[in-house]
């Protein structure tokens, strides 16, 4: 409870110091006055200690069986889906004649690596949408309560480190795993694509893929922070794992179903008189769908990796009149998913903020 | 007179309207071993966590190593080592790695940390187990590793919460010896929390009896005993058959006997002013009663402790 005040005081005293320094010598006494109190706090902010925790957590993650298994599953499935995508694309290219080939090459073929499947194995993005949250949950669900149950938390707290180092370092280490995994996977898929297909990605395709990878990290970050939140909230690791998995299943399977059941009734109602009424109802349903982070993620994925998708909501005939059916430029795609992206980031931050605050206020004792 | 290294003044902690620690005032001198004794839930752990700045007191002042743990918890934690009662280590790391991790949290450079860890493992007798995963450690080994862990940061004060919990008698003896030795060799101040009285009694310079958040008594073991057992400083236990009124009467005729309690059919508890065991034995034999057992009872902390609880129940 004291820490937030302290950090506030520290920031404040730093600001004061800067202010004082800019005011030059004559106010030096004041400056040293505020110095005296802020120095001890400053010393503790030694980043090497923070990174010592991050390093330890990172090592723990990559040594733990649960993460190793998940990493292997994700890598294998992604490479498997890459294989099916590559064979599908090769079939298409070999069947097409020369003029068609030119067209194919222009139509973001490289992005198809991530989205296309021949029906036997789901595509790369389907796997990530499905398995990503599981990885996030596996990284986060026992972050705090396992320390508590093993009795290491009180030992950790007796060391001269600020309390928030523990939770921050855990989040950073887990995110780092994510970043490393997704960038290496994404780049691997790209590399294989170039090797096997022989088509280099255009700059735009490259940027789209990079954005997609960042999006994946944000999305998994959401589930990670949800896991951390539950790990602070629930004393038993099993409870928090089950709670997070229940939420994950709910959002990835049942939420869409439930909304669809109601939407059917709602949209086919006889009370709808005008087109604008219909559109209003459509967008209401859409917005309800968007409560689910999975939906936000799949929407953004669609826009990013399939440039031919031009809109996320319903379009009236008037709006489409005169539009040329062509891919959306990258900047416009980005603009389209901006709300989704910020929404995901906000949800992630909220989860982390709640876990941060409740961790700071929690009793250290186990019982 | 050594300076006081931990000073607690009118410390109060209220949880949901119930005070866990109530107006506690205490001062611990540098270089002493202080035993804080009390039953479970007396507020010992709460007090310790307040000393470390991990719990904010409702009221009162604390000073540890001339610092206020409320406003400077990190500075305090640099100087104070704490061995929690529910001690645990990272099981997938070796003993050595656990110590090195603690060192890195204290900002000790790696090479120095390794040297110190080796030294400490030697002191606590875990050199052979240094490269074993702590998951395979026995309870006693963990406790010893815990001690090494606490000493990693080279503290001025160590606070040990139930250091002998769940350890076999030989292990307890070793740990207590170790604590005593550390106290003597390195002039370490030790605050020991326990409910194992006779163990604490062996090594503590002073003890405080802590019940329901209040400090009931303070002093060394002999002082406490004499404070409490003024009614008869000696107790002689006797087992004899048969015990009859005649025997009791004849014993009561001895001047220095204050009180005789018959605890069972064959047992007597005799409170007397002097150690008159031979006289009692003689009396019993004169009465033609078979004497099976006679012994003078020594007051240990167990009795002191028990006496406090008796008193508390009556009041």
XYZ file of C-alpha atoms in Angstrom:
682
model
C 0.000 0.000 0.000
C 2.961 2.201 0.659
C 4.742 1.579 -2.601
C 2.538 3.574 -4.940
C 2.910 6.547 -2.663
C 6.640 6.055 -2.640
C 6.961 5.880 -6.366
C 4.784 8.910 -6.604
C 7.037 10.665 -4.174
C 10.063 9.577 -6.131
C 8.708 10.859 -9.395
C 7.718 14.029 -7.734
C 11.119 14.525 -6.166
C 12.800 13.782 -9.489
C 10.672 16.351 -11.170
C 11.484 18.764 -8.443
C 15.154 18.054 -8.868
C 15.054 18.672 -12.572
C 13.154 21.831 -11.985
C 15.651 22.913 -9.411
C 18.613 22.108 -11.630
C 17.156 24.080 -14.465
C 16.831 26.974 -12.069
C 20.584 26.732 -11.515
C 22.833 27.311 -8.570
C 21.078 29.551 -6.130
C 18.467 26.966 -5.321
C 21.006 24.164 -4.876
C 20.177 23.707 -1.215
C 16.650 22.733 -2.019
C 17.947 20.340 -4.607
C 20.208 18.529 -2.217
C 17.372 18.421 0.278
C 15.204 16.458 -2.063
C 18.242 14.464 -3.137
C 18.831 13.103 0.303
C 15.513 11.385 0.407
C 15.400 10.202 -3.138
C 18.867 8.691 -3.211
C 18.071 5.519 -1.278
C 14.997 4.921 -3.409
C 17.059 5.552 -6.513
C 19.704 3.039 -5.556
C 17.131 0.301 -5.350
C 16.004 0.935 -8.857
C 19.060 -0.899 -10.017
C 17.979 -2.374 -13.338
C 20.444 -5.241 -13.060
C 18.445 -6.640 -10.132
C 15.261 -6.405 -12.140
C 16.877 -8.218 -15.032
C 18.251 -10.830 -12.673
C 14.648 -11.742 -11.879
C 13.658 -11.595 -15.539
C 16.555 -13.860 -16.440
C 15.639 -16.358 -13.775
C 11.990 -16.406 -14.790
C 12.902 -16.772 -18.443
C 15.165 -19.701 -17.677
C 12.432 -21.258 -15.583
C 10.007 -20.970 -18.467
C 12.205 -22.503 -21.083
C 13.170 -25.278 -18.718
C 9.650 -26.154 -17.660
C 8.047 -29.111 -19.350
C 4.724 -27.469 -19.776
C 6.163 -24.636 -21.835
C 8.489 -26.904 -23.784
C 5.560 -29.128 -24.767
C 3.438 -26.157 -25.800
C 6.275 -24.643 -27.783
C 6.817 -27.912 -29.591
C 3.106 -28.307 -30.340
C 2.831 -24.760 -31.629
C 5.964 -25.038 -33.753
C 4.937 -28.397 -35.211
C 1.391 -27.373 -36.025
C 2.546 -24.134 -37.564
C 5.132 -25.846 -39.693
C 2.528 -28.457 -40.635
C 0.124 -25.776 -41.737
C 2.939 -24.112 -43.635
C 3.489 -27.361 -45.502
C -0.147 -27.650 -46.557
C -0.218 -23.981 -47.513
C 2.894 -24.358 -49.635
C 1.590 -27.432 -51.447
C -1.753 -25.733 -52.130
C -0.079 -22.651 -53.500
C 2.318 -24.687 -55.621
C -0.578 -26.620 -57.091
C -2.333 -23.388 -58.018
C 0.787 -21.909 -59.574
C 1.647 -24.995 -61.595
C -1.868 -25.227 -62.947
C -2.044 -21.597 -63.973
C -0.684 -20.382 -67.274
C 1.817 -17.563 -67.613
C -0.586 -14.649 -67.640
C -2.429 -16.044 -64.645
C 0.874 -16.415 -62.863
C 1.466 -12.696 -63.081
C -1.917 -12.023 -61.546
C -1.308 -14.566 -58.815
C 2.003 -12.958 -57.983
C 0.361 -9.618 -57.523
C -2.351 -10.831 -55.237
C -0.430 -11.072 -52.020
C 0.549 -14.655 -52.544
C 2.998 -14.512 -49.729
C 0.310 -13.703 -47.194
C -1.527 -16.805 -48.339
C 1.189 -18.819 -46.614
C -0.415 -17.857 -43.369
C -4.043 -18.103 -44.334
C -4.481 -20.855 -46.903
C -5.098 -24.483 -46.126
C -6.080 -27.471 -48.197
C -8.655 -28.620 -45.694
C -6.608 -31.353 -44.050
C -4.824 -29.092 -41.610
C -6.078 -25.696 -40.463
C -4.086 -22.651 -41.523
C -1.369 -20.925 -39.560
C -3.677 -18.220 -38.264
C -6.284 -20.719 -37.086
C -3.659 -22.510 -35.082
C -2.376 -19.322 -33.550
C -5.890 -18.174 -32.696
C -6.516 -21.458 -31.009
C -3.216 -22.335 -29.353
C -1.929 -18.841 -28.639
C -4.223 -18.222 -25.688
C -3.265 -21.592 -24.265
C 0.366 -20.557 -24.334
C -0.495 -17.244 -22.693
C -2.424 -18.997 -19.955
C 0.318 -21.576 -19.453
C 2.837 -18.781 -19.007
C 0.734 -16.805 -16.580
C -1.601 -18.928 -14.544
C 0.776 -19.813 -11.720
C 3.034 -16.785 -11.772
C 2.282 -15.571 -8.273
C 0.451 -18.370 -6.525
C 3.157 -20.926 -7.213
C 5.688 -18.669 -5.515
C 3.285 -18.367 -2.667
C 2.643 -22.078 -2.380
C 6.288 -23.018 -2.638
C 7.081 -20.562 0.116
C 9.495 -18.649 -2.050
C 7.437 -15.479 -2.119
C 8.134 -14.532 1.475
C 11.813 -15.249 0.959
C 11.772 -13.161 -2.178
C 10.009 -10.322 -0.404
C 12.620 -10.324 2.326
C 15.224 -9.357 -0.265
C 15.881 -5.687 -0.866
C 13.728 -5.356 -3.960
C 10.562 -3.348 -4.511
C 7.535 -5.567 -4.464
C 6.426 -4.749 -7.988
C 9.703 -6.059 -9.410
C 8.382 -9.569 -8.916
C 5.187 -9.198 -10.906
C 6.737 -6.902 -13.513
C 9.647 -9.223 -14.106
C 7.343 -12.180 -14.508
C 5.234 -10.368 -17.059
C 8.313 -9.183 -18.921
C 9.870 -12.652 -18.996
C 6.664 -14.239 -20.285
C 6.266 -11.555 -22.926
C 9.846 -12.100 -23.956
C 9.122 -15.779 -24.527
C 6.199 -14.713 -26.657
C 8.173 -12.252 -28.694
C 10.970 -14.703 -29.311
C 8.603 -17.501 -30.217
C 6.415 -15.542 -32.585
C 9.093 -13.654 -34.368
C 11.111 -16.791 -34.891
C 8.059 -18.714 -36.046
C 6.908 -15.959 -38.355
C 10.347 -15.462 -39.831
C 10.792 -19.209 -40.204
C 7.541 -19.497 -42.108
C 8.617 -16.621 -44.320
C 12.006 -18.162 -44.909
C 10.506 -21.509 -45.862
C 8.060 -19.706 -48.091
C 10.845 -17.996 -49.964
C 12.865 -21.191 -50.208
C 10.055 -23.401 -51.418
C 7.939 -21.030 -53.473
C 10.755 -18.919 -54.755
C 8.742 -15.704 -54.428
C 10.145 -12.972 -52.204
C 7.634 -10.971 -50.163
C 7.033 -7.381 -51.112
C 7.723 -4.704 -48.547
C 4.029 -4.359 -47.899
C 3.619 -8.042 -47.331
C 6.565 -8.012 -44.983
C 5.099 -5.132 -43.000
C 1.728 -6.837 -42.855
C 3.319 -9.990 -41.500
C 5.304 -8.032 -38.930
C 2.123 -6.285 -37.814
C 0.401 -9.618 -37.628
C 3.163 -10.979 -35.405
C 2.907 -7.959 -33.134
C -0.832 -8.480 -33.029
C -0.283 -12.111 -32.017
C 1.975 -10.996 -29.210
C -0.590 -8.504 -27.978
C -3.310 -11.112 -28.167
C -1.318 -13.681 -26.251
C -0.279 -10.912 -23.902
C -3.930 -10.481 -23.057
C -4.304 -14.120 -22.072
C -1.014 -14.007 -20.254
C -2.123 -11.079 -18.153
C -5.460 -12.701 -17.516
C -3.525 -15.711 -16.261
C -1.405 -13.486 -14.032
C -4.536 -11.814 -12.714
C -5.996 -15.168 -11.767
C -2.703 -16.245 -10.273
C -2.821 -13.258 -7.948
C -6.490 -13.711 -7.236
C -6.623 -17.467 -6.616
C -4.406 -19.137 -4.080
C -4.415 -22.485 -5.853
C -2.666 -22.832 -9.177
C -5.250 -25.383 -10.286
C -8.109 -22.974 -9.673
C -6.503 -20.230 -11.660
C -5.600 -22.590 -14.506
C -9.149 -23.916 -14.696
C -10.644 -20.438 -14.479
C -8.478 -19.145 -17.313
C -9.076 -22.189 -19.475
C -12.813 -21.901 -18.849
C -12.735 -18.294 -20.010
C -10.642 -19.241 -23.021
C -13.083 -22.006 -24.015
C -16.017 -19.727 -23.431
C -14.663 -17.034 -25.704
C -13.238 -19.266 -28.390
C -16.196 -21.645 -28.674
C -19.362 -20.717 -26.871
C -19.449 -16.964 -27.015
C -19.888 -16.834 -30.786
C -22.516 -19.557 -30.621
C -24.523 -17.807 -27.937
C -24.388 -14.475 -29.725
C -25.419 -16.129 -32.972
C -28.427 -17.773 -31.361
C -29.689 -14.417 -30.157
C -28.637 -12.608 -33.305
C -30.743 -14.917 -35.461
C -33.846 -13.961 -33.554
C -32.868 -10.345 -33.349
C -31.994 -9.860 -37.007
C -34.940 -11.739 -38.492
C -37.429 -9.906 -36.330
C -40.459 -8.601 -38.155
C -40.197 -5.313 -36.337
C -37.396 -4.253 -38.687
C -38.817 -1.703 -41.029
C -36.013 0.257 -42.585
C -32.588 -0.507 -43.880
C -30.986 1.773 -41.314
C -32.768 -0.149 -38.591
C -31.320 -3.328 -40.004
C -27.850 -1.855 -40.142
C -28.204 -0.609 -36.586
C -29.124 -4.058 -35.413
C -26.305 -5.621 -37.417
C -23.715 -3.362 -35.899
C -25.121 -3.933 -32.431
C -24.629 -7.670 -32.866
C -21.173 -7.023 -34.240
C -20.272 -4.897 -31.258
C -21.490 -7.554 -28.878
C -19.284 -10.029 -30.726
C -16.385 -7.683 -30.291
C -16.503 -8.041 -26.534
C -14.682 -11.291 -27.097
C -10.941 -10.795 -27.536
C -10.900 -13.765 -29.886
C -13.257 -11.986 -32.224
C -11.195 -8.823 -32.152
C -8.134 -10.829 -32.950
C -9.646 -12.769 -35.825
C -11.084 -9.570 -37.301
C -7.704 -7.883 -37.204
C -5.997 -10.961 -38.591
C -8.412 -11.045 -41.461
C -7.864 -7.443 -42.366
C -4.101 -7.654 -42.036
C -3.517 -10.850 -43.936
C -6.325 -10.675 -46.483
C -6.035 -7.195 -48.022
C -9.059 -7.878 -50.196
C -11.310 -7.623 -47.151
C -12.397 -4.023 -47.235
C -14.703 -3.592 -44.311
C -15.556 -5.176 -41.034
C -19.185 -4.182 -40.804
C -22.116 -4.378 -43.159
C -21.960 -2.202 -46.275
C -24.978 -0.785 -48.027
C -25.314 -0.903 -51.763
C -24.808 2.859 -51.953
C -21.494 2.553 -50.170
C -20.175 -0.093 -52.497
C -21.344 1.624 -55.659
C -18.359 2.819 -57.611
C -15.865 1.001 -55.430
C -13.220 -0.857 -57.358
C -12.786 -4.370 -56.086
C -9.136 -4.285 -55.192
C -6.950 -4.854 -52.174
C -6.821 -2.253 -49.464
C -3.523 -0.426 -49.021
C -1.560 -1.290 -45.891
C -2.135 2.036 -44.195
C -5.880 1.699 -44.679
C -5.891 -1.863 -43.337
C -3.999 -0.648 -40.324
C -6.486 2.138 -39.859
C -9.331 -0.320 -40.031
C -8.010 -2.518 -37.259
C -6.731 0.308 -35.090
C -9.731 0.201 -32.737
C -9.401 -3.567 -32.406
C -5.727 -3.275 -31.639
C -6.178 -0.558 -29.048
C -9.049 -2.506 -27.555
C -6.866 -5.581 -27.146
C -4.036 -3.555 -25.690
C -6.429 -1.843 -23.308
C -7.857 -5.169 -22.132
C -4.315 -6.431 -21.579
C -3.370 -3.347 -19.610
C -6.506 -3.532 -17.492
C -5.806 -7.143 -16.575
C -2.260 -6.289 -15.672
C -3.235 -3.190 -13.731
C -5.731 -5.095 -11.626
C -3.238 -7.849 -10.892
C -0.536 -5.284 -10.137
C -2.669 -3.393 -7.667
C -4.038 -6.450 -5.938
C -0.564 -7.945 -5.722
C 0.794 -4.766 -4.163
C -1.954 -4.817 -1.579
C -1.894 -8.486 -0.853
C -0.613 -10.013 2.333
C 2.674 -11.750 1.817
C 1.837 -14.483 4.250
C 0.546 -17.770 2.948
C -2.151 -18.354 5.512
C 25.690 -1.326 27.128
C 25.204 -2.375 23.545
C 23.056 -0.145 21.394
C 19.566 -1.212 20.623
C 19.243 -2.425 17.073
C 15.516 -3.038 16.955
C 13.238 -0.672 18.788
C 9.509 -1.130 18.798
C 7.278 1.401 20.442
C 3.549 0.961 21.038
C 3.220 -1.128 17.928
C -0.354 -2.015 17.064
C -1.791 -3.856 14.119
C -5.509 -4.187 13.744
C -7.068 -6.689 11.351
C -10.795 -6.320 10.839
C -11.272 -4.738 14.217
C -9.181 -7.373 15.952
C -5.756 -6.461 17.108
C -3.111 -8.969 16.108
C -0.432 -6.974 17.855
C -1.407 -4.749 20.708
C 0.740 -1.922 22.039
C 3.954 -3.880 21.760
C 7.081 -2.189 23.009
C 10.348 -3.997 22.781
C 13.980 -3.280 22.327
C 16.557 -5.729 21.115
C 20.203 -5.066 21.732
C 22.945 -5.537 19.249
C 24.600 -8.933 19.438
C 22.033 -10.707 21.542
C 19.840 -13.677 20.782
C 16.321 -12.734 21.587
C 13.592 -15.328 21.696
C 10.058 -14.302 20.979
C 7.848 -17.011 22.361
C 4.214 -17.479 21.894
C 1.543 -19.869 20.777
C 0.350 -20.032 17.188
C -1.499 -16.926 16.175
C 0.009 -14.774 18.887
C 1.089 -12.182 16.360
C 4.746 -13.153 16.119
C 4.832 -13.370 12.348
C 2.831 -10.180 12.003
C 5.374 -8.398 14.178
C 8.242 -9.727 12.092
C 6.639 -8.708 8.829
C 6.099 -5.249 10.239
C 9.779 -5.106 11.167
C 10.563 -5.800 7.522
C 8.075 -3.268 6.255
C 5.988 -5.933 4.557
C 2.954 -5.103 6.653
C 2.068 -1.593 7.565
C 1.393 -1.121 11.259
C -1.851 0.518 12.311
C -0.040 2.497 14.950
C 3.314 2.781 16.610
C 6.918 3.272 15.715
C 9.552 0.840 14.621
C 13.228 1.390 14.174
C 15.464 -1.265 12.694
C 19.177 -0.474 12.297
C 18.283 3.206 12.765
C 15.885 3.052 9.834
C 12.146 3.190 9.613
C 10.912 0.087 7.790
C 7.714 1.846 6.752
C 9.390 4.494 4.684
C 12.642 2.711 3.854
C 11.730 -0.959 3.596
C 14.391 -1.713 1.040
C 17.189 -0.237 3.086
C 15.990 -2.245 6.059
C 15.817 -5.413 4.008
C 19.412 -4.886 2.926
C 20.482 -5.174 6.548
C 18.037 -7.708 7.885
C 17.894 -11.352 6.935
C 14.596 -13.102 7.349
C 13.996 -16.820 7.441
C 10.269 -17.365 7.008
C 8.486 -20.236 8.695
C 7.052 -21.584 5.457
C 10.462 -21.668 3.888
C 10.694 -22.799 0.290
C 13.239 -22.881 -2.492
C 13.048 -23.104 -6.234
C 12.965 -26.838 -6.524
C 14.357 -27.098 -9.999
C 17.460 -25.175 -9.014
C 20.367 -26.495 -6.985
C 21.191 -25.222 -3.537
C 24.051 -23.242 -4.976
C 21.882 -21.683 -7.674
C 19.292 -20.678 -5.124
C 21.943 -18.904 -3.103
C 23.339 -17.202 -6.195
C 19.879 -16.001 -7.133
C 19.458 -14.457 -3.699
C 22.854 -12.844 -4.144
C 21.836 -11.370 -7.478
C 18.718 -9.926 -5.862
C 20.983 -8.257 -3.369
C 23.155 -6.846 -6.092
C 26.198 -8.906 -5.145
C 28.506 -9.453 -8.115
C 28.692 -13.004 -9.390
C 32.286 -13.869 -8.508
C 31.935 -12.584 -4.978
C 28.604 -14.320 -4.614
C 30.056 -17.681 -5.602
C 32.823 -17.345 -3.093
C 30.445 -16.381 -0.338
C 27.940 -19.087 -1.216
C 30.660 -21.733 -0.997
C 31.792 -20.376 2.315
C 28.256 -20.379 3.721
C 27.459 -23.833 2.417
C 30.548 -24.981 4.227
C 29.386 -23.339 7.443
C 25.950 -24.926 7.305
C 27.436 -28.241 6.244
C 25.840 -28.521 2.830
C 28.949 -28.525 0.664
C 28.192 -32.027 -0.574
C 24.626 -31.148 -1.470
C 25.466 -27.846 -3.155
C 24.826 -29.194 -6.649
C 21.732 -31.148 -5.716
C 18.310 -29.823 -6.674
C 16.611 -28.352 -3.628
C 13.522 -30.381 -4.455
C 15.452 -33.384 -3.172
C 16.549 -31.715 0.050
C 15.238 -32.957 3.368
C 13.470 -30.564 5.686
C 16.552 -30.144 7.831
C 18.755 -29.464 4.824
C 16.302 -26.874 3.573
C 16.362 -25.157 6.898
C 20.147 -25.075 6.855
C 20.136 -23.797 3.309
C 17.651 -21.193 4.473
C 20.119 -20.076 7.073
C 22.830 -19.787 4.432
C 20.394 -17.910 2.231
C 19.671 -15.423 4.980
C 23.382 -14.883 5.526
C 24.116 -14.302 1.836
C 23.509 -10.601 2.124
C 25.792 -10.296 5.136
C 23.074 -8.988 7.438
C 23.346 -7.160 10.723
C 20.258 -8.796 12.130
C 18.692 -12.116 11.319
C 15.105 -12.890 12.078
C 14.266 -16.553 12.234
C 10.657 -17.595 12.249
C 10.290 -21.106 13.657
C 13.724 -22.247 12.523
C 13.321 -25.637 14.167
C 9.904 -26.497 12.808
C 9.586 -30.079 11.675
C 13.196 -31.051 12.227
C 14.388 -34.092 14.108
C 16.042 -33.539 17.509
C 19.562 -33.966 16.201
C 18.860 -31.470 13.415
C 17.428 -29.025 15.916
C 20.538 -29.295 18.016
C 22.739 -28.637 14.991
C 20.732 -25.650 13.849
C 20.642 -24.102 17.278
C 24.356 -24.634 17.643
C 24.847 -23.010 14.288
C 22.797 -19.998 15.285
C 24.704 -19.672 18.531
C 27.988 -19.980 16.716
C 27.022 -17.355 14.153
C 25.952 -15.064 16.914
C 29.287 -15.446 18.646
C 31.542 -15.387 15.602
C 29.961 -12.623 13.621
C 28.315 -10.576 16.351
C 25.015 -11.149 14.647
C 21.847 -10.079 16.371
C 19.308 -12.857 16.263
C 15.586 -12.594 16.746
C 14.168 -16.041 17.142
C 10.500 -16.832 17.024
C 9.270 -20.131 18.238
C 6.831 -22.085 20.261
C 9.357 -24.786 20.980
C 10.317 -23.503 24.335
C 13.006 -25.810 25.558
C 14.849 -25.351 22.281
C 14.786 -21.611 22.482
C 15.758 -21.781 26.091
C 19.082 -23.366 25.200
C 20.427 -20.462 23.225
C 18.485 -17.294 23.986
C 19.999 -14.516 26.018
C 16.600 -13.041 26.652
C 13.077 -14.117 25.904
C 9.785 -12.357 25.592
C 6.546 -14.197 26.051
C 4.064 -13.011 23.545
C 0.428 -13.943 23.793
C -2.509 -12.457 21.911
C -0.457 -9.588 20.618
C 0.768 -8.591 24.050
C 4.139 -9.055 25.611
C 3.475 -10.772 28.934
C 6.959 -11.106 30.254
C 10.473 -10.177 29.328
C 13.843 -11.223 30.639
C 16.185 -14.162 30.814
C 14.897 -17.592 31.636
C 15.990 -17.586 35.290
C 14.414 -14.201 35.898
C 11.152 -15.337 34.445
C 11.199 -18.461 36.568
C 11.815 -16.615 39.779
C 9.181 -14.004 38.894
C 6.598 -16.684 38.484
C 7.313 -19.336 41.005
C 7.669 -17.262 44.117
C 5.243 -19.511 45.944
C 7.866 -22.234 46.182
C 10.948 -22.263 44.183
C 11.354 -26.032 44.389
C 9.006 -28.753 43.382
C 9.697 -32.357 44.210
C 7.878 -35.087 42.377
C 7.307 -38.280 44.239
C 5.919 -41.594 43.151
C 5.086 -43.994 45.952
C 2.563 -46.688 46.858
C 0.368 -46.464 48.707
C -0.246 -42.814 49.376
C -2.399 -42.325 52.397
C -3.420 -39.487 54.632
C -0.901 -40.472 57.182
C 1.919 -40.038 54.728
C 0.664 -36.655 53.616
C 0.272 -35.521 57.194
C 3.760 -36.539 58.086
C 5.103 -34.729 55.068
C 3.153 -31.622 55.907
C 4.847 -31.579 59.263
C 8.099 -30.650 57.556
C 8.519 -26.912 58.002
C 9.796 -25.890 54.623
C 7.020 -27.580 52.683
C 4.413 -25.131 51.514
C 1.956 -27.227 49.641
C 1.325 -30.799 48.650
C -0.624 -31.724 45.609
C -1.753 -35.248 44.964
C -1.762 -35.532 41.201
C -2.734 -39.194 40.942
C -3.083 -42.281 43.116
C 0.610 -42.765 43.338
C 2.033 -39.352 42.641
C 2.646 -36.286 44.759
C 3.820 -32.847 43.894
C 5.507 -31.178 46.788
C 6.238 -27.443 46.816
C 8.959 -26.501 49.186
C 11.257 -23.593 49.941
C 14.470 -25.536 49.920
C 15.679 -28.597 48.190
C 14.754 -31.164 50.777
C 14.444 -34.247 48.627
C 16.496 -36.432 51.012
C 14.311 -35.445 53.917
C 11.175 -36.235 51.984
C 12.559 -39.576 50.938
C 13.421 -40.385 54.504
C 9.907 -39.480 55.697
C 8.327 -41.644 53.085
C 10.416 -44.628 53.916
C 9.689 -44.156 57.618
C 6.005 -44.522 56.796
C 6.632 -47.943 55.305
C 5.598 -46.772 51.899
C 7.361 -47.990 48.810
C 9.196 -45.140 47.142
C 9.526 -45.617 43.423
C 10.743 -42.290 42.284
C 11.704 -38.942 43.639
C 13.097 -35.984 41.775
C 13.474 -32.280 41.988
C 11.795 -30.484 39.185
C 13.694 -27.830 37.242
C 11.795 -24.941 35.900
C 12.159 -24.602 32.225
C 10.365 -22.391 29.826
C 7.732 -25.054 29.392
C 6.603 -24.495 32.942
C 6.929 -20.746 32.685
C 4.912 -20.785 29.568
C 2.344 -23.118 30.951
C 2.070 -21.037 34.067
C 1.304 -17.978 31.984
C -1.460 -19.769 30.245
C -2.884 -21.055 33.488
C -2.928 -17.538 34.783
C -4.559 -16.317 31.653
C -7.322 -18.875 31.812
C -8.180 -17.983 35.367
C -8.381 -14.294 34.750
